[in-house]
Amino acid sequence: MAFRKSLFPARHAVSRRSFVTAAASFLLAGPTTSPGGQREQEASKPPAGERPLLVVATDLYRPHDDPDDHWDLATAYALAQQNLVELLAVLIDYPRPDSLKDPDIEAVAQLNYLTGLLVPVLVGSGRPFKEWRENPSDSRALWGVQALLELMRNAPRPVVISVAGTCRNIAMAAHLDGETFRKKCAGVYVNAGTSRPLTENAPLEWNVTLDLEAYQAMFALPCPVYWMPCFEDVRRFEVSEYATYYRFRQGEVLPELSAGLRNFFAHVFRRELSGQHASLGWLQALLAPEDPELVARMNTMDRNMWCTAGFLHAAGISVDGEGQLQPLQETAHPVFKFEKIRVIDRQSGHIRWVTDEAAADRYIFRVLNKERYGYAMTQALKRLLRTIS
């Protein structure tokens, strides 16, 4: 696939100078809601030639929970900068009660600056899905959820949502207005769970534990669901047939990225690797001379990854065994695909399922070449991120 070094059309692109004055912009409208609907049919897909509309829902914090979230965000921005998707918003999870972290709006500001895009930030709800459903008070807890619904209602075509973190905000939005999800959601990529736990009492995957009831609700959404289990069993950090996990050494990728994007990642790691706290603001950190010692330490770190394939698939891209990015229908030997499944039981943190070609709207991620998957995904990620200057 030949990438284009281009930005969005004029109404989406902004200059770096104008972005500095608008970096704190938030899309936090408070629309009215309507009752939830039942799943009826698959949402219509965008006509050929139109970019998928993408919302990234993520547990992106500063200090970070896991730096893979920042690699994922950069992936979404690279796709948007290449006009392969239109990035509508970044929906960041509300921090956990025991956390001293904040939604990382600095990371969004930095990537907006590097790419020339102006992508708004939403902040999700801090209330557990079950608790809120039983006592739906506190309108402030729904501001980000309502803003997501308003964005979907006003979108010119159905929206794709990638979820990595809690499923809470998507579950709440669908509960408030299932009809909007039925008509205006092209698909939800659920990066959570385990596909084939070794025992019934196996530990739950992290994203599932963040809000179990919300995770279960994903499999009742009135729109297509692309399930991306993080592991087959959470105790096995290894490439598996029905799991998205792969790993790379950051030194395999960082040296080939632009200085600006390396500084973006350096700002993620500066506190833990150099002991420096908020000595630099987000723009100063992005434009400062590189710290060779910090970069060298970053290069030695391994990075666990899960979400890359979902972003590529949503953009209509697949990956072959050499890590070449190709149109989805033109990849002769892809390293992954999605298979139709029927969900048998969603009443626990371990979803029971079977493959079923007659099933509608439910898909599971499958690795087709376990020997090449990790290498191929790393090469694909590198090729994509090199496009951010």
mmCIF file of C-alpha atoms in Angstrom:
data_model
loop_
_atom_site.group_PDB
_atom_site.id
_atom_site.type_symbol
_atom_site.label_atom_id
_atom_site.label_comp_id
_atom_site.label_asym_id
_atom_site.label_seq_id
_atom_site.Cartn_x
_atom_site.Cartn_y
_atom_site.Cartn_z
ATOM 1 C CA MET A 1 0.000 0.000 0.000
ATOM 2 C CA ALA A 2 1.445 3.363 -0.964
ATOM 3 C CA PHE A 3 1.037 5.823 1.878
ATOM 4 C CA ARG A 4 0.297 9.463 1.202
ATOM 5 C CA LYS A 5 2.118 12.149 3.142
ATOM 6 C CA SER A 6 -0.992 14.266 3.509
ATOM 7 C CA LEU A 7 -3.324 15.669 6.115
ATOM 8 C CA PHE A 8 -7.092 15.744 6.378
ATOM 9 C CA PRO A 9 -9.098 18.039 4.127
ATOM 10 C CA ALA A 10 -8.936 21.689 5.097
ATOM 11 C CA ARG A 11 -11.886 21.592 7.471
ATOM 12 C CA HIS A 12 -10.073 18.995 9.626
ATOM 13 C CA ALA A 13 -6.480 20.159 9.332
ATOM 14 C CA VAL A 14 -5.066 23.062 11.320
ATOM 15 C CA SER A 15 -1.694 24.715 11.389
ATOM 16 C CA ARG A 16 0.648 24.059 14.268
ATOM 17 C CA ARG A 17 0.432 27.700 15.282
ATOM 18 C CA SER A 18 -3.372 27.682 15.397
ATOM 19 C CA PHE A 19 -3.391 24.383 17.263
ATOM 20 C CA VAL A 20 -1.374 25.830 20.142
ATOM 21 C CA THR A 21 -4.248 28.210 20.835
ATOM 22 C CA ALA A 22 -6.825 25.428 20.609
ATOM 23 C CA ALA A 23 -5.109 22.444 22.231
ATOM 24 C CA ALA A 24 -7.360 22.515 25.284
ATOM 25 C CA SER A 25 -10.545 22.171 23.236
ATOM 26 C CA PHE A 26 -12.978 19.537 24.511
ATOM 27 C CA LEU A 27 -16.081 18.068 22.948
ATOM 28 C CA LEU A 28 -18.294 17.884 26.024
ATOM 29 C CA ALA A 29 -21.811 18.603 24.864
ATOM 30 C CA GLY A 30 -24.850 17.546 26.886
ATOM 31 C CA PRO A 31 -27.446 16.141 24.487
ATOM 32 C CA THR A 32 -30.789 14.622 25.249
ATOM 33 C CA THR A 33 -31.034 10.841 25.299
ATOM 34 C CA SER A 34 -33.514 8.266 24.111
ATOM 35 C CA PRO A 35 -34.341 4.764 25.337
ATOM 36 C CA GLY A 36 -32.098 1.869 24.336
ATOM 37 C CA GLY A 37 -33.085 -0.319 21.415
ATOM 38 C CA GLN A 38 -32.671 -3.988 20.542
ATOM 39 C CA ARG A 39 -30.164 -5.461 18.082
ATOM 40 C CA GLU A 40 -31.827 -5.827 14.693
ATOM 41 C CA GLN A 41 -29.344 -5.667 11.855
ATOM 42 C CA GLU A 42 -25.764 -4.847 11.044
ATOM 43 C CA ALA A 43 -25.030 -1.147 10.719
ATOM 44 C CA SER A 44 -24.449 -0.030 7.172
ATOM 45 C CA LYS A 45 -20.801 0.272 6.192
ATOM 46 C CA PRO A 46 -19.242 3.356 4.602
ATOM 47 C CA PRO A 47 -19.406 3.468 0.807
ATOM 48 C CA ALA A 48 -16.212 2.569 -1.007
ATOM 49 C CA GLY A 49 -13.706 5.408 -0.936
ATOM 50 C CA GLU A 50 -14.980 7.017 2.263
ATOM 51 C CA ARG A 51 -12.708 6.924 5.279
ATOM 52 C CA PRO A 52 -13.945 5.029 8.327
ATOM 53 C CA LEU A 53 -14.852 7.345 11.196
ATOM 54 C CA LEU A 54 -12.932 6.275 14.308
ATOM 55 C CA VAL A 55 -13.279 6.935 18.036
ATOM 56 C CA VAL A 56 -10.480 5.632 20.261
ATOM 57 C CA ALA A 57 -11.604 4.713 23.795
ATOM 58 C CA THR A 58 -8.541 4.164 25.962
ATOM 59 C CA ASP A 59 -7.106 4.085 29.481
ATOM 60 C CA LEU A 60 -4.502 6.678 28.508
ATOM 61 C CA TYR A 61 -3.048 8.222 31.654
ATOM 62 C CA ARG A 62 -0.139 10.297 32.871
ATOM 63 C CA PRO A 63 1.781 8.782 34.573
ATOM 64 C CA HIS A 64 1.028 5.848 32.294
ATOM 65 C CA ASP A 65 -0.652 2.585 33.271
ATOM 66 C CA ASP A 66 0.960 0.736 30.392
ATOM 67 C CA PRO A 67 2.839 2.569 27.608
ATOM 68 C CA ASP A 68 1.182 0.400 24.961
ATOM 69 C CA ASP A 69 -1.693 2.895 25.117
ATOM 70 C CA HIS A 70 0.589 5.646 23.812
ATOM 71 C CA TRP A 71 1.858 3.403 21.009
ATOM 72 C CA ASP A 72 -1.765 2.642 20.123
ATOM 73 C CA LEU A 73 -2.706 6.315 20.079
ATOM 74 C CA ALA A 74 0.205 7.072 17.766
ATOM 75 C CA THR A 75 -0.997 4.248 15.502
ATOM 76 C CA ALA A 76 -4.465 5.781 15.248
ATOM 77 C CA TYR A 77 -2.967 9.194 14.459
ATOM 78 C CA ALA A 78 -0.708 7.747 11.769
ATOM 79 C CA LEU A 79 -3.723 6.159 10.084
ATOM 80 C CA ALA A 80 -5.597 9.456 10.313
ATOM 81 C CA GLN A 81 -2.704 11.473 8.924
ATOM 82 C CA GLN A 82 -2.606 9.129 5.936
ATOM 83 C CA ASN A 83 -6.341 9.707 5.347
ATOM 84 C CA LEU A 84 -7.017 6.020 6.015
ATOM 85 C CA VAL A 85 -9.379 6.856 8.885
ATOM 86 C CA GLU A 86 -10.942 10.036 10.213
ATOM 87 C CA LEU A 87 -10.162 10.279 13.920
ATOM 88 C CA LEU A 88 -13.231 11.864 15.509
ATOM 89 C CA ALA A 89 -12.279 11.833 19.190
ATOM 90 C CA VAL A 90 -10.213 10.222 21.926
ATOM 91 C CA LEU A 91 -12.374 9.020 24.833
ATOM 92 C CA ILE A 92 -10.174 8.570 27.918
ATOM 93 C CA ASP A 93 -11.275 6.465 30.873
ATOM 94 C CA TYR A 94 -11.962 8.210 34.161
ATOM 95 C CA PRO A 95 -9.099 7.337 36.555
ATOM 96 C CA ARG A 96 -9.700 4.556 39.058
ATOM 97 C CA PRO A 97 -10.505 5.646 42.645
ATOM 98 C CA ASP A 98 -7.163 4.319 43.910
ATOM 99 C CA SER A 99 -5.214 6.109 41.180
ATOM 100 C CA LEU A 100 -3.340 9.418 41.356
ATOM 101 C CA LYS A 101 -3.249 9.606 37.566
ATOM 102 C CA ASP A 102 -4.994 11.927 35.133
ATOM 103 C CA PRO A 103 -6.321 11.429 31.601
ATOM 104 C CA ASP A 104 -3.316 12.137 29.399
ATOM 105 C CA ILE A 105 -4.534 15.090 27.395
ATOM 106 C CA GLU A 106 -0.879 16.062 26.898
ATOM 107 C CA ALA A 107 -0.356 13.031 24.659
ATOM 108 C CA VAL A 108 -3.333 14.019 22.512
ATOM 109 C CA ALA A 109 -2.056 17.595 22.295
ATOM 110 C CA GLN A 110 1.385 16.383 21.235
ATOM 111 C CA LEU A 111 0.079 14.126 18.481
ATOM 112 C CA ASN A 112 -2.277 16.843 17.273
ATOM 113 C CA TYR A 113 0.757 19.105 16.983
ATOM 114 C CA LEU A 114 2.913 16.539 15.190
ATOM 115 C CA THR A 115 0.235 15.586 12.658
ATOM 116 C CA GLY A 116 -1.550 18.911 12.184
ATOM 117 C CA LEU A 117 -4.867 17.367 13.247
ATOM 118 C CA LEU A 118 -7.260 18.732 15.832
ATOM 119 C CA VAL A 119 -8.787 15.747 17.625
ATOM 120 C CA PRO A 120 -10.916 16.488 20.710
ATOM 121 C CA VAL A 121 -10.790 14.688 24.050
ATOM 122 C CA LEU A 122 -13.697 13.209 26.005
ATOM 123 C CA VAL A 123 -13.415 11.902 29.564
ATOM 124 C CA GLY A 124 -15.520 8.903 30.534
ATOM 125 C CA SER A 125 -17.562 8.052 33.599
ATOM 126 C CA GLY A 126 -16.156 7.144 36.986
ATOM 127 C CA ARG A 127 -19.230 5.144 38.007
ATOM 128 C CA PRO A 128 -19.340 1.356 37.517
ATOM 129 C CA PHE A 129 -21.858 0.310 34.879
ATOM 130 C CA LYS A 130 -24.008 -1.853 37.161
ATOM 131 C CA GLU A 131 -24.122 0.766 39.931
ATOM 132 C CA TRP A 132 -25.094 3.508 37.479
ATOM 133 C CA ARG A 133 -27.713 1.347 35.757
ATOM 134 C CA GLU A 134 -29.396 0.651 39.106
ATOM 135 C CA ASN A 135 -29.194 4.287 40.206
ATOM 136 C CA PRO A 136 -28.822 6.517 37.115
ATOM 137 C CA SER A 137 -28.225 9.835 38.855
ATOM 138 C CA ASP A 138 -25.307 12.292 38.691
ATOM 139 C CA SER A 139 -25.461 13.829 35.223
ATOM 140 C CA ARG A 140 -21.825 14.918 35.401
ATOM 141 C CA ALA A 141 -20.764 11.266 35.311
ATOM 142 C CA LEU A 142 -22.369 11.034 31.855
ATOM 143 C CA TRP A 143 -20.899 14.100 30.160
ATOM 144 C CA GLY A 144 -18.325 12.169 28.143
ATOM 145 C CA VAL A 145 -20.803 9.366 27.391
ATOM 146 C CA GLN A 146 -23.421 11.829 26.167
ATOM 147 C CA ALA A 147 -20.819 13.619 24.076
ATOM 148 C CA LEU A 148 -19.953 10.309 22.407
ATOM 149 C CA LEU A 149 -23.615 9.733 21.573
ATOM 150 C CA GLU A 150 -23.975 13.250 20.170
ATOM 151 C CA LEU A 151 -20.889 12.734 18.043
ATOM 152 C CA MET A 152 -22.321 9.471 16.687
ATOM 153 C CA ARG A 153 -25.739 11.001 15.974
ATOM 154 C CA ASN A 154 -24.186 13.876 14.049
ATOM 155 C CA ALA A 155 -21.690 11.746 12.122
ATOM 156 C CA PRO A 156 -22.337 11.540 8.358
ATOM 157 C CA ARG A 157 -22.001 7.742 8.448
ATOM 158 C CA PRO A 158 -21.610 4.952 11.033
ATOM 159 C CA VAL A 159 -18.695 5.238 13.450
ATOM 160 C CA VAL A 160 -16.090 2.629 14.433
ATOM 161 C CA ILE A 161 -15.114 2.472 18.124
ATOM 162 C CA SER A 162 -11.901 0.890 19.383
ATOM 163 C CA VAL A 163 -12.047 0.036 23.100
ATOM 164 C CA ALA A 164 -8.866 -0.633 25.095
ATOM 165 C CA GLY A 165 -9.417 -0.205 28.816
ATOM 166 C CA THR A 166 -12.759 -0.299 30.539
ATOM 167 C CA CYS A 167 -15.852 -1.091 28.458
ATOM 168 C CA ARG A 168 -17.925 1.091 30.798
ATOM 169 C CA ASN A 169 -18.450 4.146 28.625
ATOM 170 C CA ILE A 170 -19.551 2.173 25.578
ATOM 171 C CA ALA A 171 -21.904 0.052 27.692
ATOM 172 C CA MET A 172 -23.455 3.192 29.193
ATOM 173 C CA ALA A 173 -23.843 4.876 25.826
ATOM 174 C CA ALA A 174 -25.539 1.831 24.293
ATOM 175 C CA HIS A 175 -27.810 1.485 27.336
ATOM 176 C CA LEU A 176 -28.876 5.118 26.983
ATOM 177 C CA ASP A 177 -29.444 4.981 23.236
ATOM 178 C CA GLY A 178 -29.313 1.570 21.627
ATOM 179 C CA GLU A 179 -30.987 2.922 18.505
ATOM 180 C CA THR A 180 -28.027 5.180 17.786
ATOM 181 C CA PHE A 181 -25.690 2.200 18.143
ATOM 182 C CA ARG A 182 -27.885 0.151 15.822
ATOM 183 C CA LYS A 183 -27.931 2.841 13.135
ATOM 184 C CA LYS A 184 -24.681 4.743 13.615
ATOM 185 C CA CYS A 185 -22.107 2.216 14.858
ATOM 186 C CA ALA A 186 -20.145 0.390 12.153
ATOM 187 C CA GLY A 187 -18.458 -1.808 14.745
ATOM 188 C CA VAL A 188 -16.864 -1.964 18.187
ATOM 189 C CA TYR A 189 -13.398 -3.484 18.547
ATOM 190 C CA VAL A 190 -13.258 -4.909 22.082
ATOM 191 C CA ASN A 191 -9.660 -5.341 23.234
ATOM 192 C CA ALA A 192 -10.299 -7.360 26.381
ATOM 193 C CA GLY A 193 -10.664 -10.829 27.818
ATOM 194 C CA THR A 194 -9.310 -14.322 27.284
ATOM 195 C CA SER A 195 -10.506 -16.649 24.543
ATOM 196 C CA ARG A 196 -9.595 -20.102 25.884
ATOM 197 C CA PRO A 197 -8.732 -20.036 29.603
ATOM 198 C CA LEU A 198 -7.153 -23.238 30.831
ATOM 199 C CA THR A 199 -9.485 -23.536 33.830
ATOM 200 C CA GLU A 200 -12.916 -22.204 34.750
ATOM 201 C CA ASN A 201 -11.461 -20.262 37.664
ATOM 202 C CA ALA A 202 -8.609 -18.769 35.625
ATOM 203 C CA PRO A 203 -7.736 -15.147 36.481
ATOM 204 C CA LEU A 204 -9.622 -12.473 34.577
ATOM 205 C CA GLU A 205 -7.828 -10.261 32.094
ATOM 206 C CA TRP A 206 -7.097 -6.715 33.355
ATOM 207 C CA ASN A 207 -9.544 -4.789 31.147
ATOM 208 C CA VAL A 208 -12.329 -7.162 32.187
ATOM 209 C CA THR A 209 -11.663 -6.499 35.873
ATOM 210 C CA LEU A 210 -12.072 -2.756 35.352
ATOM 211 C CA ASP A 211 -15.842 -3.241 34.910
ATOM 212 C CA LEU A 212 -17.019 -6.831 34.541
ATOM 213 C CA GLU A 213 -20.684 -6.029 33.837
ATOM 214 C CA ALA A 214 -19.713 -3.529 31.140
ATOM 215 C CA TYR A 215 -17.505 -6.133 29.459
ATOM 216 C CA GLN A 216 -20.369 -8.630 29.436
ATOM 217 C CA ALA A 217 -22.618 -5.962 27.905
ATOM 218 C CA MET A 218 -20.309 -5.647 24.884
ATOM 219 C CA PHE A 219 -21.581 -8.967 23.564
ATOM 220 C CA ALA A 220 -25.169 -7.703 23.575
ATOM 221 C CA LEU A 221 -24.480 -4.484 21.651
ATOM 222 C CA PRO A 222 -26.886 -3.792 18.752
ATOM 223 C CA CYS A 223 -24.012 -3.449 16.275
ATOM 224 C CA PRO A 224 -21.118 -5.548 14.948
ATOM 225 C CA VAL A 225 -18.614 -6.567 17.639
ATOM 226 C CA TYR A 226 -15.029 -7.494 16.797
ATOM 227 C CA TRP A 227 -13.696 -9.290 19.845
ATOM 228 C CA MET A 228 -9.944 -9.077 20.284
ATOM 229 C CA PRO A 229 -9.042 -11.306 23.253
ATOM 230 C CA CYS A 230 -5.758 -10.190 24.777
ATOM 231 C CA PHE A 231 -4.747 -13.755 25.646
ATOM 232 C CA GLU A 232 -6.039 -17.283 25.421
ATOM 233 C CA ASP A 233 -5.164 -17.603 29.119
ATOM 234 C CA VAL A 234 -3.992 -14.554 31.045
ATOM 235 C CA ARG A 235 -1.156 -16.547 32.613
ATOM 236 C CA ARG A 236 0.446 -17.109 29.204
ATOM 237 C CA PHE A 237 2.144 -14.070 27.692
ATOM 238 C CA GLU A 238 2.721 -15.666 24.292
ATOM 239 C CA VAL A 239 1.513 -15.468 20.717
ATOM 240 C CA SER A 240 -1.592 -17.661 20.495
ATOM 241 C CA GLU A 241 -4.154 -18.536 17.859
ATOM 242 C CA TYR A 242 -7.078 -16.631 19.380
ATOM 243 C CA ALA A 243 -5.272 -13.740 21.043
ATOM 244 C CA THR A 244 -3.865 -10.401 19.919
ATOM 245 C CA TYR A 245 -0.746 -10.311 22.111
ATOM 246 C CA TYR A 246 2.685 -9.700 20.626
ATOM 247 C CA ARG A 247 5.862 -8.066 21.888
ATOM 248 C CA PHE A 248 8.789 -6.115 20.493
ATOM 249 C CA ARG A 249 11.951 -4.453 21.752
ATOM 250 C CA GLN A 250 11.460 -0.691 21.487
ATOM 251 C CA GLY A 251 14.942 -0.365 19.998
ATOM 252 C CA GLU A 252 13.638 -2.213 16.925
ATOM 253 C CA VAL A 253 11.278 0.670 16.158
ATOM 254 C CA LEU A 254 12.306 3.925 17.866
ATOM 255 C CA PRO A 255 15.504 4.580 15.851
ATOM 256 C CA GLU A 256 13.479 4.690 12.624
ATOM 257 C CA LEU A 257 10.945 7.224 13.887
ATOM 258 C CA SER A 258 11.132 10.994 13.620
ATOM 259 C CA ALA A 259 12.814 12.948 16.412
ATOM 260 C CA GLY A 260 9.464 14.490 17.275
ATOM 261 C CA LEU A 261 7.759 11.131 17.717
ATOM 262 C CA ARG A 262 10.707 9.810 19.741
ATOM 263 C CA ASN A 263 10.303 12.842 22.004
ATOM 264 C CA PHE A 264 6.609 11.982 22.320
ATOM 265 C CA PHE A 265 7.556 8.576 23.705
ATOM 266 C CA ALA A 266 10.385 10.053 25.776
ATOM 267 C CA HIS A 267 7.831 12.277 27.510
ATOM 268 C CA VAL A 268 5.929 9.106 28.457
ATOM 269 C CA PHE A 269 8.997 7.488 30.038
ATOM 270 C CA ARG A 270 10.930 10.514 31.334
ATOM 271 C CA ARG A 271 9.628 10.302 34.872
ATOM 272 C CA GLU A 272 10.402 6.613 35.438
ATOM 273 C CA LEU A 273 13.675 6.423 33.507
ATOM 274 C CA SER A 274 15.338 9.713 34.422
ATOM 275 C CA GLY A 275 13.612 10.704 37.658
ATOM 276 C CA GLN A 276 12.505 14.016 36.142
ATOM 277 C CA HIS A 277 8.984 15.103 36.982
ATOM 278 C CA ALA A 278 7.073 17.898 35.256
ATOM 279 C CA SER A 279 10.226 19.774 34.267
ATOM 280 C CA LEU A 280 8.982 20.256 30.711
ATOM 281 C CA GLY A 281 5.557 21.124 29.387
ATOM 282 C CA TRP A 282 4.058 19.052 26.589
ATOM 283 C CA LEU A 283 5.225 21.358 23.784
ATOM 284 C CA GLN A 284 8.662 21.990 25.275
ATOM 285 C CA ALA A 285 9.150 18.245 25.664
ATOM 286 C CA LEU A 286 8.182 17.668 22.051
ATOM 287 C CA LEU A 287 10.530 20.284 20.597
ATOM 288 C CA ALA A 288 13.494 19.897 22.970
ATOM 289 C CA PRO A 289 16.778 18.330 21.818
ATOM 290 C CA GLU A 290 16.735 14.584 22.314
ATOM 291 C CA ASP A 291 18.207 13.137 25.490
ATOM 292 C CA PRO A 292 20.575 10.402 24.202
ATOM 293 C CA GLU A 293 20.736 8.640 27.563
ATOM 294 C CA LEU A 294 16.956 8.517 27.875
ATOM 295 C CA VAL A 295 16.561 7.268 24.293
ATOM 296 C CA ALA A 296 19.170 4.564 24.901
ATOM 297 C CA ARG A 297 17.290 3.360 27.978
ATOM 298 C CA MET A 298 13.983 3.372 26.089
ATOM 299 C CA ASN A 299 15.563 1.236 23.373
ATOM 300 C CA THR A 300 16.278 -1.555 25.872
ATOM 301 C CA MET A 301 12.635 -1.878 26.963
ATOM 302 C CA ASP A 302 10.287 -4.582 25.692
ATOM 303 C CA ARG A 303 6.786 -3.496 24.790
ATOM 304 C CA ASN A 304 3.741 -5.749 25.139
ATOM 305 C CA MET A 305 1.102 -4.933 22.514
ATOM 306 C CA TRP A 306 -2.469 -5.990 21.782
ATOM 307 C CA CYS A 307 -4.490 -3.470 19.749
ATOM 308 C CA THR A 308 -2.531 -2.901 16.530
ATOM 309 C CA ALA A 309 -4.428 -5.353 14.332
ATOM 310 C CA GLY A 310 -7.791 -3.867 15.265
ATOM 311 C CA PHE A 311 -6.785 -0.382 14.130
ATOM 312 C CA LEU A 312 -5.472 -1.754 10.843
ATOM 313 C CA HIS A 313 -8.561 -3.879 10.220
ATOM 314 C CA ALA A 314 -10.851 -0.916 10.939
ATOM 315 C CA ALA A 315 -8.919 1.047 8.312
ATOM 316 C CA GLY A 316 -9.333 -1.750 5.755
ATOM 317 C CA ILE A 317 -5.717 -2.917 6.033
ATOM 318 C CA SER A 318 -4.179 -6.333 6.543
ATOM 319 C CA VAL A 319 -0.587 -7.469 7.091
ATOM 320 C CA ASP A 320 1.369 -10.238 5.387
ATOM 321 C CA GLY A 321 4.153 -12.322 6.886
ATOM 322 C CA GLU A 322 6.787 -9.716 5.991
ATOM 323 C CA GLY A 323 4.887 -6.938 7.706
ATOM 324 C CA GLN A 324 3.745 -5.295 4.478
ATOM 325 C CA LEU A 325 0.565 -3.233 4.804
ATOM 326 C CA GLN A 326 -1.951 -4.165 2.109
ATOM 327 C CA PRO A 327 -5.648 -3.615 1.377
ATOM 328 C CA LEU A 328 -7.732 -6.095 3.325
ATOM 329 C CA GLN A 329 -9.087 -7.993 0.328
ATOM 330 C CA GLU A 330 -5.759 -8.066 -1.521
ATOM 331 C CA THR A 331 -3.520 -9.752 1.068
ATOM 332 C CA ALA A 332 -2.617 -13.208 -0.212
ATOM 333 C CA HIS A 333 -1.196 -14.544 3.056
ATOM 334 C CA PRO A 334 -2.416 -12.420 5.978
ATOM 335 C CA VAL A 335 -1.118 -13.135 9.472
ATOM 336 C CA PHE A 336 -4.517 -12.490 11.056
ATOM 337 C CA LYS A 337 -8.214 -12.383 10.276
ATOM 338 C CA PHE A 338 -11.601 -12.162 12.009
ATOM 339 C CA GLU A 339 -13.918 -15.192 12.147
ATOM 340 C CA LYS A 340 -17.649 -15.264 12.761
ATOM 341 C CA ILE A 341 -18.645 -16.655 16.145
ATOM 342 C CA ARG A 342 -21.737 -17.363 18.188
ATOM 343 C CA VAL A 343 -21.552 -16.384 21.843
ATOM 344 C CA ILE A 344 -22.915 -19.173 24.034
ATOM 345 C CA ASP A 345 -22.520 -17.592 27.456
ATOM 346 C CA ARG A 346 -21.505 -14.097 28.537
ATOM 347 C CA GLN A 347 -22.535 -14.331 32.190
ATOM 348 C CA SER A 348 -18.988 -14.555 33.535
ATOM 349 C CA GLY A 349 -15.692 -12.898 32.877
ATOM 350 C CA HIS A 350 -14.827 -15.763 30.507
ATOM 351 C CA ILE A 351 -16.925 -15.619 27.332
ATOM 352 C CA ARG A 352 -17.946 -19.005 25.933
ATOM 353 C CA TRP A 353 -18.140 -19.109 22.146
ATOM 354 C CA VAL A 354 -18.043 -21.309 19.047
ATOM 355 C CA THR A 355 -17.174 -20.500 15.451
ATOM 356 C CA ASP A 356 -20.305 -20.222 13.328
ATOM 357 C CA GLU A 357 -20.325 -18.962 9.742
ATOM 358 C CA ALA A 358 -24.069 -18.380 10.003
ATOM 359 C CA ALA A 359 -23.687 -16.040 12.979
ATOM 360 C CA ALA A 360 -24.340 -12.338 12.532
ATOM 361 C CA ASP A 361 -22.397 -9.355 13.838
ATOM 362 C CA ARG A 362 -19.980 -11.203 16.131
ATOM 363 C CA TYR A 363 -16.359 -11.848 15.210
ATOM 364 C CA ILE A 364 -13.213 -13.056 16.951
ATOM 365 C CA PHE A 365 -9.604 -12.245 16.150
ATOM 366 C CA ARG A 366 -7.499 -15.174 14.943
ATOM 367 C CA VAL A 367 -3.765 -15.422 14.259
ATOM 368 C CA LEU A 368 -3.173 -17.364 11.036
ATOM 369 C CA ASN A 369 0.614 -17.556 11.239
ATOM 370 C CA LYS A 370 1.908 -17.727 14.803
ATOM 371 C CA GLU A 371 5.534 -17.976 13.676
ATOM 372 C CA ARG A 372 5.391 -14.687 11.729
ATOM 373 C CA TYR A 373 2.724 -12.737 13.603
ATOM 374 C CA GLY A 374 4.939 -10.912 16.118
ATOM 375 C CA TYR A 375 7.555 -9.993 13.528
ATOM 376 C CA ALA A 376 4.959 -8.927 10.970
ATOM 377 C CA MET A 377 3.036 -6.725 13.390
ATOM 378 C CA THR A 378 6.241 -5.049 14.561
ATOM 379 C CA GLN A 379 7.277 -4.289 10.977
ATOM 380 C CA ALA A 380 3.796 -3.008 10.138
ATOM 381 C CA LEU A 381 3.798 -0.754 13.196
ATOM 382 C CA LYS A 382 7.211 0.613 12.255
ATOM 383 C CA ARG A 383 6.165 1.330 8.671
ATOM 384 C CA LEU A 384 3.065 3.143 9.835
ATOM 385 C CA LEU A 385 4.658 5.256 12.575
ATOM 386 C CA ARG A 386 7.462 6.370 10.265
ATOM 387 C CA THR A 387 4.882 8.509 8.471
ATOM 388 C CA ILE A 388 4.545 10.880 11.469
ATOM 389 C CA SER A 389 7.134 13.638 11.070
#
